[in-house]
Structures are given as C-alpha cells and as structure tokens.
mmCIF file of C-alpha atoms in Angstrom:
data_model
loop_
_atom_site.group_PDB
_atom_site.id
_atom_site.type_symbol
_atom_site.label_atom_id
_atom_site.label_comp_id
_atom_site.label_asym_id
_atom_site.label_seq_id
_atom_site.Cartn_x
_atom_site.Cartn_y
_atom_site.Cartn_z
ATOM 1 C CA MET A 379 24.714 25.788 -130.890
ATOM 2 C CA GLU A 380 27.138 27.949 -128.847
ATOM 3 C CA GLU A 381 24.553 30.522 -127.671
ATOM 4 C CA CYS A 382 22.436 28.081 -125.701
ATOM 5 C CA PRO A 383 24.993 27.315 -122.988
ATOM 6 C CA THR A 384 25.754 30.988 -122.616
ATOM 7 C CA LEU A 385 22.126 31.741 -121.953
ATOM 8 C CA ASN A 386 21.886 29.020 -119.352
ATOM 9 C CA ASP A 387 24.988 30.291 -117.605
ATOM 10 C CA LEU A 388 23.569 33.773 -117.463
ATOM 11 C CA GLN A 389 20.287 32.616 -115.997
ATOM 12 C CA ARG A 390 22.084 30.523 -113.396
ATOM 13 C CA TRP A 391 24.262 33.471 -112.486
ATOM 14 C CA GLU A 392 21.275 35.792 -112.106
ATOM 15 C CA ARG A 393 19.551 33.218 -109.887
ATOM 16 C CA LEU A 394 22.584 32.911 -107.661
ATOM 17 C CA VAL A 395 22.909 36.664 -107.406
ATOM 18 C CA GLU A 396 19.243 36.916 -106.433
ATOM 19 C CA GLU A 397 19.611 34.208 -103.770
ATOM 20 C CA GLN A 398 22.693 35.899 -102.419
ATOM 21 C CA SER A 399 20.913 39.272 -102.263
ATOM 22 C CA SER A 400 18.016 37.685 -100.430
ATOM 23 C CA LEU A 401 20.426 36.104 -97.963
ATOM 24 C CA PHE A 402 22.142 39.447 -97.430
ATOM 25 C CA ARG A 403 18.783 41.146 -96.761
ATOM 26 C CA LEU A 404 17.772 38.482 -94.219
ATOM 27 C CA THR A 405 21.146 38.729 -92.533
ATOM 28 C CA LEU A 406 20.848 42.483 -92.376
ATOM 29 C CA ILE A 407 17.371 42.264 -90.865
ATOM 30 C CA ASP A 408 18.498 39.704 -88.270
ATOM 31 C CA ASN A 409 21.515 41.825 -87.443
ATOM 32 C CA GLN A 410 19.327 44.877 -86.855
ATOM 33 C CA THR A 411 16.992 42.806 -84.654
ATOM 34 C CA LEU A 412 19.908 41.459 -82.636
ATOM 35 C CA ARG A 413 21.348 44.929 -82.203
ATOM 36 C CA LEU A 414 18.011 46.142 -80.838
ATOM 37 C CA ARG A 415 17.896 43.167 -78.439
ATOM 38 C CA VAL A 416 21.464 43.810 -77.320
ATOM 39 C CA ASP A 417 20.635 47.448 -76.615
ATOM 40 C CA GLU A 418 17.587 46.322 -74.599
ATOM 41 C CA LEU A 419 19.610 43.797 -72.600
ATOM 42 C CA GLU A 420 22.303 46.387 -71.919
ATOM 43 C CA ARG A 421 19.668 48.718 -70.498
ATOM 44 C CA GLU A 422 18.259 45.914 -68.310
ATOM 45 C CA LEU A 423 21.769 45.030 -67.185
ATOM 46 C CA SER A 424 22.430 48.568 -66.127
ATOM 47 C CA VAL A 425 19.184 48.548 -64.117
ATOM 48 C CA TRP A 426 20.139 45.271 -62.388
ATOM 49 C CA LYS A 427 23.583 46.614 -61.664
ATOM 50 C CA LEU A 428 22.028 49.594 -59.927
ATOM 51 C CA ALA A 429 19.638 47.294 -58.011
ATOM 52 C CA PHE A 430 22.497 45.004 -57.000
ATOM 53 C CA LYS A 431 24.522 47.945 -55.774
ATOM 54 C CA ALA A 432 21.546 49.192 -53.744
ATOM 55 C CA ALA A 433 21.051 45.674 -52.292
ATOM 56 C CA GLU A 434 24.725 45.457 -51.372
ATOM 57 C CA ASP A 435 24.538 48.812 -49.644
ATOM 58 C CA GLU A 436 21.415 47.707 -47.744
ATOM 59 C CA LYS A 437 23.098 44.424 -46.818
ATOM 60 C CA CYS A 438 26.036 46.295 -45.380
ATOM 61 C CA ASN A 439 23.729 48.539 -43.400
ATOM 62 C CA LEU A 440 21.759 45.537 -42.092
ATOM 63 C CA GLN A 441 24.933 43.745 -41.079
ATOM 64 C CA LYS A 442 26.063 46.798 -39.149
ATOM 65 C CA HIS A 443 22.631 47.026 -37.490
ATOM 66 C CA MET A 444 22.671 43.290 -36.712
ATOM 67 C CA LEU A 445 26.065 43.541 -35.096
ATOM 68 C CA LYS A 446 24.810 46.412 -32.980
ATOM 69 C CA LEU A 447 21.715 44.429 -31.929
ATOM 70 C CA GLU A 448 23.790 41.355 -31.137
ATOM 71 C CA LYS A 449 26.016 43.500 -28.992
ATOM 72 C CA ASN A 450 22.990 44.900 -27.148
ATOM 73 C CA ILE A 451 21.466 41.421 -26.737
ATOM 74 C CA GLY A 452 24.751 40.085 -25.463
ATOM 75 C CA SER A 453 24.881 42.943 -23.020
ATOM 76 C CA LEU A 454 21.358 42.130 -21.786
ATOM 77 C CA ARG A 455 22.165 38.456 -21.494
ATOM 78 C CA ASP A 456 25.486 38.895 -19.779
ATOM 79 C CA ASP A 457 24.814 41.897 -17.567
ATOM 80 C CA ASN A 458 21.380 40.963 -16.193
ATOM 81 C CA PRO A 459 20.223 37.448 -17.172
ATOM 82 C CA LEU A 460 16.741 36.403 -16.043
ATOM 83 C CA LEU A 461 16.167 33.129 -14.211
ATOM 84 C CA LEU A 462 12.435 32.499 -14.435
ATOM 85 C CA CYS A 463 10.822 29.883 -12.194
ATOM 86 C CA LEU A 464 7.211 28.823 -12.856
ATOM 87 C CA ILE A 465 5.648 26.383 -10.391
ATOM 88 C CA ASP A 466 2.277 24.638 -10.561
ATOM 89 C CA GLY A 467 1.534 24.806 -6.846
ATOM 90 C CA ASP A 468 -1.356 22.348 -7.034
ATOM 91 C CA GLY A 469 1.080 19.608 -8.053
ATOM 92 C CA ASN A 470 4.436 20.774 -6.698
ATOM 93 C CA ILE A 471 3.292 21.142 -3.081
ATOM 94 C CA PHE A 472 5.689 22.488 -0.491
ATOM 95 C CA SER A 473 6.861 20.069 2.200
ATOM 96 C CA GLN A 474 4.976 19.611 5.453
ATOM 97 C CA ASP A 475 7.854 20.939 7.547
ATOM 98 C CA LEU A 476 7.843 24.234 5.662
ATOM 99 C CA LEU A 477 4.062 24.616 5.578
ATOM 100 C CA ALA A 478 3.650 23.837 9.272
ATOM 101 C CA SER A 479 6.266 26.482 10.101
ATOM 102 C CA GLY A 480 3.969 29.229 8.842
ATOM 103 C CA HIS A 481 5.584 32.583 8.094
ATOM 104 C CA THR A 482 9.085 31.309 8.856
ATOM 105 C CA GLY A 483 8.518 28.306 6.600
ATOM 106 C CA GLY A 484 7.481 30.561 3.729
ATOM 107 C CA ARG A 485 10.646 32.626 3.950
ATOM 108 C CA GLN A 486 12.750 29.495 4.333
ATOM 109 C CA ALA A 487 11.140 27.963 1.229
ATOM 110 C CA ALA A 488 12.001 31.090 -0.742
ATOM 111 C CA MET A 489 15.583 30.958 0.524
ATOM 112 C CA LEU A 490 16.004 27.262 -0.356
ATOM 113 C CA LEU A 491 14.631 27.829 -3.850
ATOM 114 C CA THR A 492 16.922 30.814 -4.433
ATOM 115 C CA LYS A 493 19.968 28.887 -3.278
ATOM 116 C CA GLY A 494 19.020 25.805 -5.292
ATOM 117 C CA LEU A 495 18.565 27.758 -8.527
ATOM 118 C CA ALA A 496 21.778 29.738 -7.998
ATOM 119 C CA ASP A 497 23.796 26.574 -7.289
ATOM 120 C CA TYR A 498 22.441 24.963 -10.446
ATOM 121 C CA MET A 499 23.474 27.942 -12.573
ATOM 122 C CA VAL A 500 26.970 27.888 -11.061
ATOM 123 C CA ASP A 501 27.301 24.220 -12.014
ATOM 124 C CA VAL A 502 26.206 24.728 -15.639
ATOM 125 C CA ASP A 503 27.687 28.221 -16.141
ATOM 126 C CA ALA A 504 30.215 29.363 -13.578
ATOM 127 C CA GLY A 505 30.393 32.804 -15.170
ATOM 128 C CA SER A 506 26.750 33.505 -14.397
ATOM 129 C CA SER A 507 27.142 33.398 -10.616
ATOM 130 C CA GLY A 508 25.652 36.402 -8.881
ATOM 131 C CA ARG A 509 24.525 38.186 -12.050
ATOM 132 C CA GLY A 510 21.091 36.681 -12.637
ATOM 133 C CA GLN A 511 17.757 37.815 -11.230
ATOM 134 C CA VAL A 512 15.394 35.096 -9.999
ATOM 135 C CA TRP A 513 11.729 35.722 -10.783
ATOM 136 C CA LEU A 514 9.635 33.001 -9.139
ATOM 137 C CA THR A 515 5.871 32.575 -9.278
ATOM 138 C CA VAL A 516 3.749 29.785 -7.807
ATOM 139 C CA TYR A 517 0.293 29.436 -9.407
ATOM 140 C CA CYS A 518 -2.331 27.525 -7.440
ATOM 141 C CA ASN A 519 -5.970 27.241 -6.428
ATOM 142 C CA LYS A 520 -5.330 28.630 -2.966
ATOM 143 C CA THR A 521 -8.652 27.652 -1.375
ATOM 144 C CA GLY A 522 -8.653 24.149 -2.812
ATOM 145 C CA LEU A 523 -5.016 23.572 -1.896
ATOM 146 C CA MET A 524 -5.613 24.783 1.649
ATOM 147 C CA ASP A 525 -8.591 22.423 1.996
ATOM 148 C CA THR A 526 -6.449 19.497 0.875
ATOM 149 C CA LEU A 527 -3.611 20.347 3.238
ATOM 150 C CA VAL A 528 -5.957 20.821 6.203
ATOM 151 C CA ASN A 529 -7.916 17.637 5.466
ATOM 152 C CA ASN A 530 -4.694 15.640 5.296
ATOM 153 C CA GLY A 531 -3.364 17.095 8.530
ATOM 154 C CA ILE A 532 -0.388 18.762 6.829
ATOM 155 C CA CYS A 533 -0.992 22.163 8.373
ATOM 156 C CA SER A 534 -3.785 24.366 9.667
ATOM 157 C CA ALA A 535 -5.493 27.069 7.621
ATOM 158 C CA SER A 536 -3.766 29.806 9.629
ATOM 159 C CA GLU A 537 -0.359 28.179 9.132
ATOM 160 C CA PHE A 538 -0.949 27.994 5.382
ATOM 161 C CA GLU A 539 -1.968 31.649 5.220
ATOM 162 C CA ALA A 540 1.127 32.603 7.218
ATOM 163 C CA PHE A 541 3.301 30.501 4.895
ATOM 164 C CA VAL A 542 1.953 32.316 1.838
ATOM 165 C CA LEU A 543 2.548 35.693 3.489
ATOM 166 C CA GLY A 544 6.103 34.746 4.451
ATOM 167 C CA PHE A 545 6.897 33.475 0.959
ATOM 168 C CA ASN A 546 5.519 36.572 -0.757
ATOM 169 C CA SER A 547 7.437 38.896 1.564
ATOM 170 C CA ALA A 548 10.752 37.085 1.051
ATOM 171 C CA SER A 549 11.523 38.858 -2.240
ATOM 172 C CA PRO A 550 9.839 41.443 -4.491
ATOM 173 C CA LEU A 551 10.029 38.935 -7.348
ATOM 174 C CA PHE A 552 8.617 35.979 -5.362
ATOM 175 C CA SER A 553 4.862 35.453 -5.217
ATOM 176 C CA ILE A 554 2.184 32.817 -4.744
ATOM 177 C CA VAL A 555 -0.703 33.664 -7.077
ATOM 178 C CA ASP A 556 -4.238 32.429 -6.434
ATOM 179 C CA VAL A 557 -5.759 31.507 -9.821
ATOM 180 C CA GLY A 558 -9.106 30.444 -8.364
ATOM 181 C CA GLY A 559 -10.955 27.186 -8.885
ATOM 182 C CA GLY A 560 -11.432 27.397 -12.641
ATOM 183 C CA LYS A 561 -10.497 24.407 -14.757
ATOM 184 C CA GLU A 562 -6.962 24.583 -16.206
ATOM 185 C CA ALA A 563 -6.511 28.023 -14.570
ATOM 186 C CA ALA A 564 -2.974 27.419 -13.321
ATOM 187 C CA ASP A 565 -2.021 25.496 -16.463
ATOM 188 C CA ALA A 566 -3.149 28.312 -18.754
ATOM 189 C CA LYS A 567 -1.019 30.928 -17.001
ATOM 190 C CA ILE A 568 2.084 28.750 -16.856
ATOM 191 C CA LYS A 569 1.746 27.721 -20.516
ATOM 192 C CA GLU A 570 1.493 31.338 -21.623
ATOM 193 C CA CYS A 571 4.491 32.345 -19.511
ATOM 194 C CA LEU A 572 6.501 29.493 -21.015
ATOM 195 C CA ARG A 573 5.526 30.567 -24.511
ATOM 196 C CA VAL A 574 6.358 34.255 -23.985
ATOM 197 C CA PHE A 575 9.393 34.344 -21.715
ATOM 198 C CA THR A 576 11.438 31.622 -23.411
ATOM 199 C CA ARG A 577 11.596 33.896 -26.477
ATOM 200 C CA PHE A 578 13.187 36.763 -24.540
ATOM 201 C CA PRO A 579 16.954 36.885 -25.141
ATOM 202 C CA GLN A 580 17.635 37.912 -21.544
ATOM 203 C CA THR A 581 15.890 34.776 -20.263
ATOM 204 C CA SER A 582 18.785 32.471 -19.430
ATOM 205 C CA ARG A 583 16.794 29.572 -17.932
ATOM 206 C CA VAL A 584 13.166 28.758 -17.199
ATOM 207 C CA PHE A 585 12.772 26.404 -14.240
ATOM 208 C CA PHE A 586 9.488 24.581 -14.801
ATOM 209 C CA GLY A 587 7.725 23.010 -11.818
ATOM 210 C CA GLY A 588 4.941 21.099 -13.540
ATOM 211 C CA GLY A 589 6.379 17.679 -14.310
ATOM 212 C CA HIS A 590 3.382 15.940 -12.760
ATOM 213 C CA ASP A 591 0.939 17.080 -15.470
ATOM 214 C CA ASN A 592 0.718 15.706 -19.025
ATOM 215 C CA GLY A 593 -1.220 18.840 -19.981
ATOM 216 C CA TYR A 594 2.020 20.745 -20.620
ATOM 217 C CA THR A 595 3.083 18.374 -23.409
ATOM 218 C CA SER A 596 1.792 20.487 -26.301
ATOM 219 C CA THR A 597 3.506 23.649 -25.037
ATOM 220 C CA LEU A 598 6.830 21.882 -24.567
ATOM 221 C CA SER A 599 6.509 20.320 -28.040
ATOM 222 C CA THR A 600 6.064 23.784 -29.549
ATOM 223 C CA LEU A 601 9.149 25.079 -27.750
ATOM 224 C CA GLU A 602 11.079 22.035 -28.942
ATOM 225 C CA ASN A 603 10.125 22.743 -32.562
ATOM 226 C CA GLU A 604 11.292 26.346 -32.179
ATOM 227 C CA GLY A 605 14.624 25.345 -30.648
ATOM 228 C CA LEU A 606 13.796 26.916 -27.279
ATOM 229 C CA LEU A 607 13.505 23.760 -25.184
ATOM 230 C CA GLU A 608 17.179 24.046 -24.225
ATOM 231 C CA LYS A 609 16.223 26.886 -21.877
ATOM 232 C CA ILE A 610 13.824 24.679 -19.876
ATOM 233 C CA VAL A 611 14.943 22.973 -16.662
ATOM 234 C CA LEU A 612 12.489 20.671 -14.899
ATOM 235 C CA LEU A 613 12.064 21.521 -11.198
ATOM 236 C CA ARG A 614 11.152 18.161 -9.700
ATOM 237 C CA GLY A 615 8.534 17.709 -7.011
ATOM 238 C CA TYR A 616 7.035 14.228 -7.178
ATOM 239 C CA LYS A 617 9.540 11.493 -7.912
ATOM 240 C CA THR A 618 7.275 10.172 -10.681
ATOM 241 C CA LEU A 619 7.330 12.239 -13.867
ATOM 242 C CA ALA A 620 4.236 12.443 -16.087
ATOM 243 C CA ALA A 621 4.465 9.792 -18.816
ATOM 244 C CA GLU A 622 4.154 12.134 -21.802
ATOM 245 C CA LEU A 623 6.871 14.472 -20.495
ATOM 246 C CA GLN A 624 9.511 11.783 -20.130
ATOM 247 C CA HIS A 625 10.455 11.686 -23.829
ATOM 248 C CA PHE A 626 11.597 15.342 -23.753
ATOM 249 C CA ASP A 627 14.578 14.260 -21.633
ATOM 250 C CA LEU A 628 14.731 17.647 -19.900
ATOM 251 C CA PRO A 629 17.533 18.451 -17.478
ATOM 252 C CA HIS A 630 16.112 18.409 -13.974
ATOM 253 C CA LEU A 631 16.789 19.995 -10.622
ATOM 254 C CA ASP A 632 15.913 18.426 -7.261
ATOM 255 C CA ILE A 633 16.035 20.771 -4.277
ATOM 256 C CA GLY A 634 15.850 18.647 -1.158
ATOM 257 C CA GLY A 635 13.310 19.476 1.523
ATOM 258 C CA VAL A 636 11.302 21.979 -0.518
ATOM 259 C CA PHE A 637 8.549 19.905 -2.131
ATOM 260 C CA MET A 638 6.624 16.787 -1.251
ATOM 261 C CA THR A 639 7.912 13.768 -3.151
ATOM 262 C CA LYS A 640 4.659 11.805 -3.040
ATOM 263 C CA LYS A 641 1.139 12.769 -3.982
ATOM 264 C CA LEU A 642 -1.225 13.449 -1.098
ATOM 265 C CA PRO A 643 -3.860 10.736 -0.528
ATOM 266 C CA SER A 644 -6.741 13.063 -1.226
ATOM 267 C CA CYS A 645 -9.636 13.160 -3.650
ATOM 268 C CA TYR A 646 -8.976 16.851 -4.228
ATOM 269 C CA THR A 647 -7.522 17.927 -7.546
ATOM 270 C CA HIS A 648 -6.743 21.461 -8.682
ATOM 271 C CA ARG A 649 -9.336 21.049 -11.436
ATOM 272 C CA ARG A 650 -12.090 21.298 -8.818
ATOM 273 C CA SER A 651 -15.228 23.061 -9.955
ATOM 274 C CA THR A 652 -16.475 26.261 -8.379
ATOM 275 C CA PRO A 653 -19.293 26.276 -5.787
ATOM 276 C CA PRO A 654 -22.831 26.110 -7.181
ATOM 277 C CA THR A 655 -24.611 29.366 -7.942
ATOM 278 C CA GLY A 656 -26.313 30.847 -4.912
ATOM 279 C CA VAL A 657 -24.197 28.944 -2.364
ATOM 280 C CA ALA A 658 -21.437 30.929 -0.712
ATOM 281 C CA PRO A 659 -18.056 29.206 -0.440
ATOM 282 C CA GLN A 660 -17.974 30.169 3.238
ATOM 283 C CA GLU A 661 -21.090 28.061 3.776
ATOM 284 C CA HIS A 662 -19.347 25.037 2.277
ATOM 285 C CA ASP A 663 -16.294 25.592 4.436
ATOM 286 C CA ARG A 664 -18.479 25.960 7.506
ATOM 287 C CA GLN A 665 -20.239 22.684 6.798
ATOM 288 C CA ARG A 666 -16.956 20.915 6.166
ATOM 289 C CA ILE A 667 -15.441 22.158 9.410
ATOM 290 C CA ASN A 668 -18.509 21.770 11.618
ATOM 291 C CA PRO A 669 -19.780 18.162 11.542
ATOM 292 C CA LYS A 670 -23.003 19.126 13.338
ATOM 293 C CA ASN A 671 -24.292 20.492 10.065
ATOM 294 C CA PHE A 672 -24.540 16.930 8.809
ATOM 295 C CA LEU A 673 -26.766 15.601 11.593
ATOM 296 C CA VAL A 674 -30.030 14.046 10.466
ATOM 297 C CA GLY A 675 -32.384 13.375 13.315
ATOM 298 C CA THR A 676 -31.412 12.049 16.720
ATOM 299 C CA GLN A 677 -30.319 8.655 15.430
ATOM 300 C CA SER A 678 -28.252 9.761 12.438
ATOM 301 C CA PRO A 679 -24.484 9.328 12.688
ATOM 302 C CA ILE A 680 -22.115 12.288 12.851
ATOM 303 C CA ILE A 681 -19.864 12.552 9.838
ATOM 304 C CA SER A 682 -16.265 12.906 10.905
ATOM 305 C CA THR A 683 -14.243 15.955 9.943
ATOM 306 C CA ASN A 684 -11.751 13.506 8.437
ATOM 307 C CA THR A 685 -14.213 12.783 5.639
ATOM 308 C CA GLN A 686 -13.042 14.308 2.349
ATOM 309 C CA PHE A 687 -15.703 16.563 0.811
ATOM 310 C CA CYS A 688 -14.299 17.681 -2.512
ATOM 311 C CA ARG A 689 -17.123 17.620 -5.027
ATOM 312 C CA TYR A 690 -19.733 20.271 -5.753
ATOM 313 C CA LEU A 691 -23.159 19.498 -7.154
ATOM 314 C CA ASP A 692 -24.156 20.581 -10.632
ATOM 315 C CA PRO A 693 -26.682 23.331 -9.788
ATOM 316 C CA SER A 694 -28.560 22.759 -13.052
ATOM 317 C CA LEU A 695 -29.491 19.164 -12.146
ATOM 318 C CA PRO A 696 -31.585 17.659 -9.331
ATOM 319 C CA LEU A 697 -29.912 15.303 -6.881
ATOM 320 C CA ASN A 698 -31.171 12.166 -8.586
ATOM 321 C CA LYS A 699 -29.606 13.318 -11.895
ATOM 322 C CA GLN A 700 -26.106 13.988 -10.538
ATOM 323 C CA THR A 701 -23.248 11.780 -11.726
ATOM 324 C CA PRO A 702 -22.846 9.896 -9.487
ATOM 325 C CA ARG A 703 -25.908 10.463 -7.334
ATOM 326 C CA PRO A 704 -25.279 11.308 -3.664
ATOM 327 C CA CYS A 705 -25.507 8.206 -1.493
ATOM 328 C CA THR A 706 -28.691 8.479 0.586
ATOM 329 C CA PHE A 707 -27.485 6.017 3.228
ATOM 330 C CA PHE A 708 -24.108 7.754 3.600
ATOM 331 C CA TYR A 709 -25.611 11.197 4.230
ATOM 332 C CA LEU A 710 -28.781 10.206 6.093
ATOM 333 C CA SER A 711 -27.827 6.946 7.793
ATOM 334 C CA VAL A 712 -24.954 4.466 7.407
ATOM 335 C CA CYS A 713 -23.672 3.123 4.076
ATOM 336 C CA LYS A 714 -22.613 -0.504 4.488
ATOM 337 C CA GLN A 715 -20.954 -0.609 1.057
ATOM 338 C CA GLY A 716 -18.077 1.640 2.077
ATOM 339 C CA ASP A 717 -15.526 2.202 -0.702
ATOM 340 C CA LYS A 718 -17.402 -0.216 -2.949
ATOM 341 C CA CYS A 719 -20.456 2.025 -3.083
ATOM 342 C CA THR A 720 -21.184 3.328 -6.586
ATOM 343 C CA TYR A 721 -22.885 6.462 -5.276
ATOM 344 C CA GLY A 722 -21.168 9.687 -4.198
ATOM 345 C CA HIS A 723 -19.817 10.102 -0.660
ATOM 346 C CA ASP A 724 -17.841 13.293 -1.246
ATOM 347 C CA TYR A 725 -20.377 16.009 -2.084
ATOM 348 C CA PHE A 726 -20.784 19.344 -0.334
ATOM 349 C CA LEU A 727 -24.487 19.462 0.566
ATOM 350 C CA THR A 728 -26.451 22.490 1.764
ATOM 351 C CA ALA A 729 -29.496 22.393 4.015
ATOM 352 C CA ASP A 730 -31.722 22.532 0.922
ATOM 353 C CA ASN A 731 -29.800 19.621 -0.584
ATOM 354 C CA TYR A 732 -30.391 17.594 2.576
ATOM 355 C CA ALA A 733 -34.082 18.459 2.507
ATOM 356 C CA GLU A 734 -34.297 17.280 -1.110
ATOM 357 C CA LEU A 735 -32.351 14.130 -0.254
ATOM 358 C CA ARG A 736 -34.699 13.345 2.637
ATOM 359 C CA ALA A 737 -37.765 13.971 0.478
ATOM 360 C CA ASN A 738 -36.445 11.629 -2.199
ATOM 361 C CA ALA A 739 -35.546 8.991 0.408
ATOM 362 C CA LYS A 740 -39.059 9.082 1.859
ATOM 363 C CA LYS A 741 -40.358 7.928 -1.527
ATOM 364 C CA SER A 742 -38.746 4.521 -0.927
ATOM 365 C CA PRO A 743 -40.298 2.199 1.676
ATOM 366 C CA CYS A 744 -38.419 1.212 4.804
ATOM 367 C CA PRO A 745 -37.570 -2.513 4.417
ATOM 368 C CA VAL A 746 -38.020 -3.137 8.154
ATOM 369 C CA PHE A 747 -41.327 -1.354 8.372
ATOM 370 C CA ASN A 748 -42.538 -2.995 5.146
ATOM 371 C CA LYS A 749 -42.211 -6.379 6.875
ATOM 372 C CA ASN A 750 -44.502 -5.150 9.651
ATOM 373 C CA HIS A 751 -41.600 -4.965 12.109
ATOM 374 C CA PRO A 752 -40.998 -1.928 14.308
ATOM 375 C CA CYS A 753 -38.401 0.448 12.836
ATOM 376 C CA PRO A 754 -35.789 1.377 15.485
ATOM 377 C CA PHE A 755 -35.334 4.852 13.970
ATOM 378 C CA GLY A 756 -38.982 5.823 13.930
ATOM 379 C CA GLU A 757 -39.563 9.202 12.314
ATOM 380 C CA SER A 758 -35.793 9.703 11.956
ATOM 381 C CA CYS A 759 -35.598 6.783 9.543
ATOM 382 C CA PRO A 760 -34.349 8.035 6.156
ATOM 383 C CA SER A 761 -36.798 5.761 4.317
ATOM 384 C CA GLY A 762 -40.561 6.153 4.160
ATOM 385 C CA HIS A 763 -42.987 4.363 6.457
ATOM 386 C CA TYR A 764 -46.057 5.229 4.456
ATOM 387 C CA CYS A 765 -46.883 6.145 0.904
ATOM 388 C CA PRO A 766 -46.338 9.875 0.277
ATOM 389 C CA ARG A 767 -49.396 9.877 -2.026
ATOM 390 C CA GLY A 768 -51.597 8.659 0.788
ATOM 391 C CA SER A 769 -55.167 7.756 -0.177
ATOM 392 C CA LYS A 770 -54.646 9.256 -3.637
ATOM 393 C CA CYS A 771 -52.124 6.580 -4.608
ATOM 394 C CA SER A 772 -53.377 4.898 -7.779
ATOM 395 C CA TYR A 773 -51.022 1.948 -7.264
ATOM 396 C CA SER A 774 -52.552 1.258 -3.857
ATOM 397 C CA LYS A 775 -55.975 0.824 -5.423
ATOM 398 C CA GLN A 776 -54.441 -1.695 -7.831
ATOM 399 C CA GLY A 777 -52.606 -3.477 -5.024
ATOM 400 C CA LYS A 778 -49.203 -2.516 -6.506
ATOM 401 C CA CYS A 779 -48.016 0.141 -4.040
ATOM 402 C CA LYS A 780 -44.522 -0.496 -2.683
ATOM 403 C CA PHE A 781 -45.560 0.662 0.800
ATOM 404 C CA ILE A 782 -47.145 -2.461 2.292
ATOM 405 C CA GLY A 783 -46.501 -1.901 6.008
ATOM 406 C CA SER A 784 -49.682 -1.994 8.080
ATOM 407 C CA GLU A 785 -50.990 0.784 10.295
ATOM 408 C CA LEU A 786 -50.449 -1.540 13.236
ATOM 409 C CA SER A 787 -46.707 -1.258 12.627
ATOM 410 C CA VAL A 788 -46.964 2.508 12.931
ATOM 411 C CA SER A 789 -48.454 2.253 16.388
ATOM 412 C CA PHE A 790 -46.046 -0.487 17.397
ATOM 413 C CA THR A 791 -43.061 1.484 16.174
ATOM 414 C CA LYS A 792 -44.155 4.517 18.153
ATOM 415 C CA TYR A 793 -44.612 2.330 21.216
ATOM 416 C CA ALA A 794 -41.149 0.776 20.774
ATOM 417 C CA ILE A 795 -39.483 4.160 20.468
ATOM 418 C CA ASP A 796 -41.325 5.589 23.468
ATOM 419 C CA THR A 797 -40.268 2.576 25.498
ATOM 420 C CA MET A 798 -36.646 2.814 24.279
ATOM 421 C CA TYR A 799 -36.324 6.447 25.347
ATOM 422 C CA ASN A 800 -38.708 6.214 28.353
ATOM 423 C CA ILE A 801 -40.969 8.872 26.885
#
C-alpha cells in the first residue's frame, strides 16, 4: 500500500522535469534568435548612423552654399536692380500731344516714363533711388496703330514714324517693337516676358501696361499662384480697367500726360488680320489714302478719306460668302441704311474685288428700270438693266425672269442721259 504513492510521485517528478527541460530548450532557442536579431539591428544602426552623419555633413555644406548664393542674390538685387516695363502699345496709346510732336515727343515720352517709374520706386523703397536700370519695351502692331492714329486725326504718318524714332533713340534700353498684324502677337510676347522676368531675383518690379485686356488674366493668375504677383505694378492708360483684372487688386501707377485715358473711336483693333494673299499692303494703304480709287462710274459718290477701312477680306471666300458681305450700295452707290446696315462698310477692296462686286450687282435688276422708268444712272447704275443670261435665260421662257424692264426703257434711258449731259 505504501509503494503506490511513491511511484506516482516519481512519475509526476519526471514529468515536471521533462516540462522544465522543454521550457529551457525553448528559452534557449528564443534567446539565440533574439541575439541574432540584436546583432542584425546593431549592424543596421551603425549603417544609419553613418548615413545620418553623411547627411548632416551634406546639410552643412548646402547651408554654406545657400548662404553664399543668398549673398550673391542680395548683391544682384541691391547693386543693380532691374525695373522692367512692358507696354501693350495697341491699348496703352501715347497721348496726342506727344505723338503730334514727332521726334521730340518720342524723347519726351521716354523721359516722362523714366521719371514716373523712378518716382514710384522712391515712394515704395527710398533706398532704391538711382540704383535701378529701367528696361522698357512697347509692343504694338505698328502699321495698324499708325492707320488708327491717322484716321482719327491724332497725328500724321510721318509724325508717328518720327515719334517712334525719337523714343527708340532716347535710351539703349527703350524700344518700340513692331510685332506685325498677327492675332495675339503683342499679347504673346508680353505674357512670355512676364512669365520669365518675374522669376529673376534681380527683377525688382515689372510695370505692366496692359490693363485694358482680359487676355492677360491667365498669366497673372499663374504668377499669383507662384507668389510672384507682388512684383507686378499696373501702368494705367485707360481709366477703365478690364473686368477680369480688377480682382487682382494690383498696385497701379498713373503717369499724367503720357497715355490716352479714353479709347479711340475707331473700328481698328490690334487683332486685325493680315492683308489677303497676293495683295500688297502698300496697295491697301494707297486705296485708303486716295479716295479716287473708290470711284465707280461718273455718277458714283466719292468715299471720304474719313471712312474707316479696317477689315480685310478672307481670300479663300468669294465676296458673297464673306461675313458680313460687303455692302453693294455702299461701295457702288449710296447706302441709305447707314449704321443700321447689316452688310460690311469697312472692307479694303482691290480693283478685282470691285469688278466682282459690280458683276454680282448686275445680276440683280434695277428697281427703277424694272418699272419701265428711265434710270438716271444709265450704264453706271450698279444694278442690272437686262438679264445677264440674255436669250439663253430659261426663266425668261417660263415668264419667271426677274428682269422685266422693256427694251423701250433702254432707249428712253439712253435718251434721258444724253439729254441730261447734252451729248
């Protein structure tokens, strides 16, 4: 009876020893694994320590380099700051007094602009006085602008040319640049200059003379997003600022007596298209200047040189497909509709255009002659007195031809004209 408990105690003891040995083995294995992991982490830590030290050294070197660059930039900004002035000359038009003064007016305009910009910089930064260089460029469609000024009686062509010469000779950094008649030509150059030069550290201010045009909105928005809009100063011309530019709330500069404050009453815009292919611009200018080129017959009225011709035909379309079509009565006779007329009164027409216009007009019957009354203009009448198809007209055989004037009217008209002029 006493041996049984002893056996049980022995078995329990052996089981506990076995469990303890197993626990020791697992602990030993885990300890070895952890030691290996610790060794691995210590190696990684040593690598990161080396990397951190290298990064710190590089940071120190970069900071030294940055300080050197900042010193150089500060030297550029302080020693020779750039005052850039970009003017859209098709919208910011110089005053009549300056333009009419020719060469002297050009030099005076340059002087007034220089003084105005310098005074502004003194007001906002007294320390900048006398240290900045003014670089001023006026971009315009020179031919189109000259036409507008001449047509509005602002100045003559020779006075305008002299003004440009005087302005360009006033300073090596002052120039009026002719961008031609291409669409958005001036805008494209000014936008690119705004984009590039505002990023230069030596650019202290950019005086922007284009507040009349909403087309600059996207460029100014980009500069605003990049934190560069603070360099822009609006150089005012017209008193009215373009609607989309008003929300930028740009500081502005008004230089009295330099620019016109109101838009010219002209149909010309600096987006004017180029002359049609095959027609020399000189021919258009000659026709605009010489009203005799617009005579049509002995009874046709002379078109005054005060008439604004500012539109070119689309050379790929015939006259009757233009938008709007040229007014036949305006060019060949007298248009009674005046400003209410829905057809074009402002086209440049060549001799071939007039021939085409006359040919087209002859396809419509003369209302006077169609009523069998004598036409006072006779052969000079812009409308037709007889069917251009003649005896081959199929509508005439059906009694539907629009030309219903009798042959008697032809003879009577000729008699009336001969009597009128004592021929």
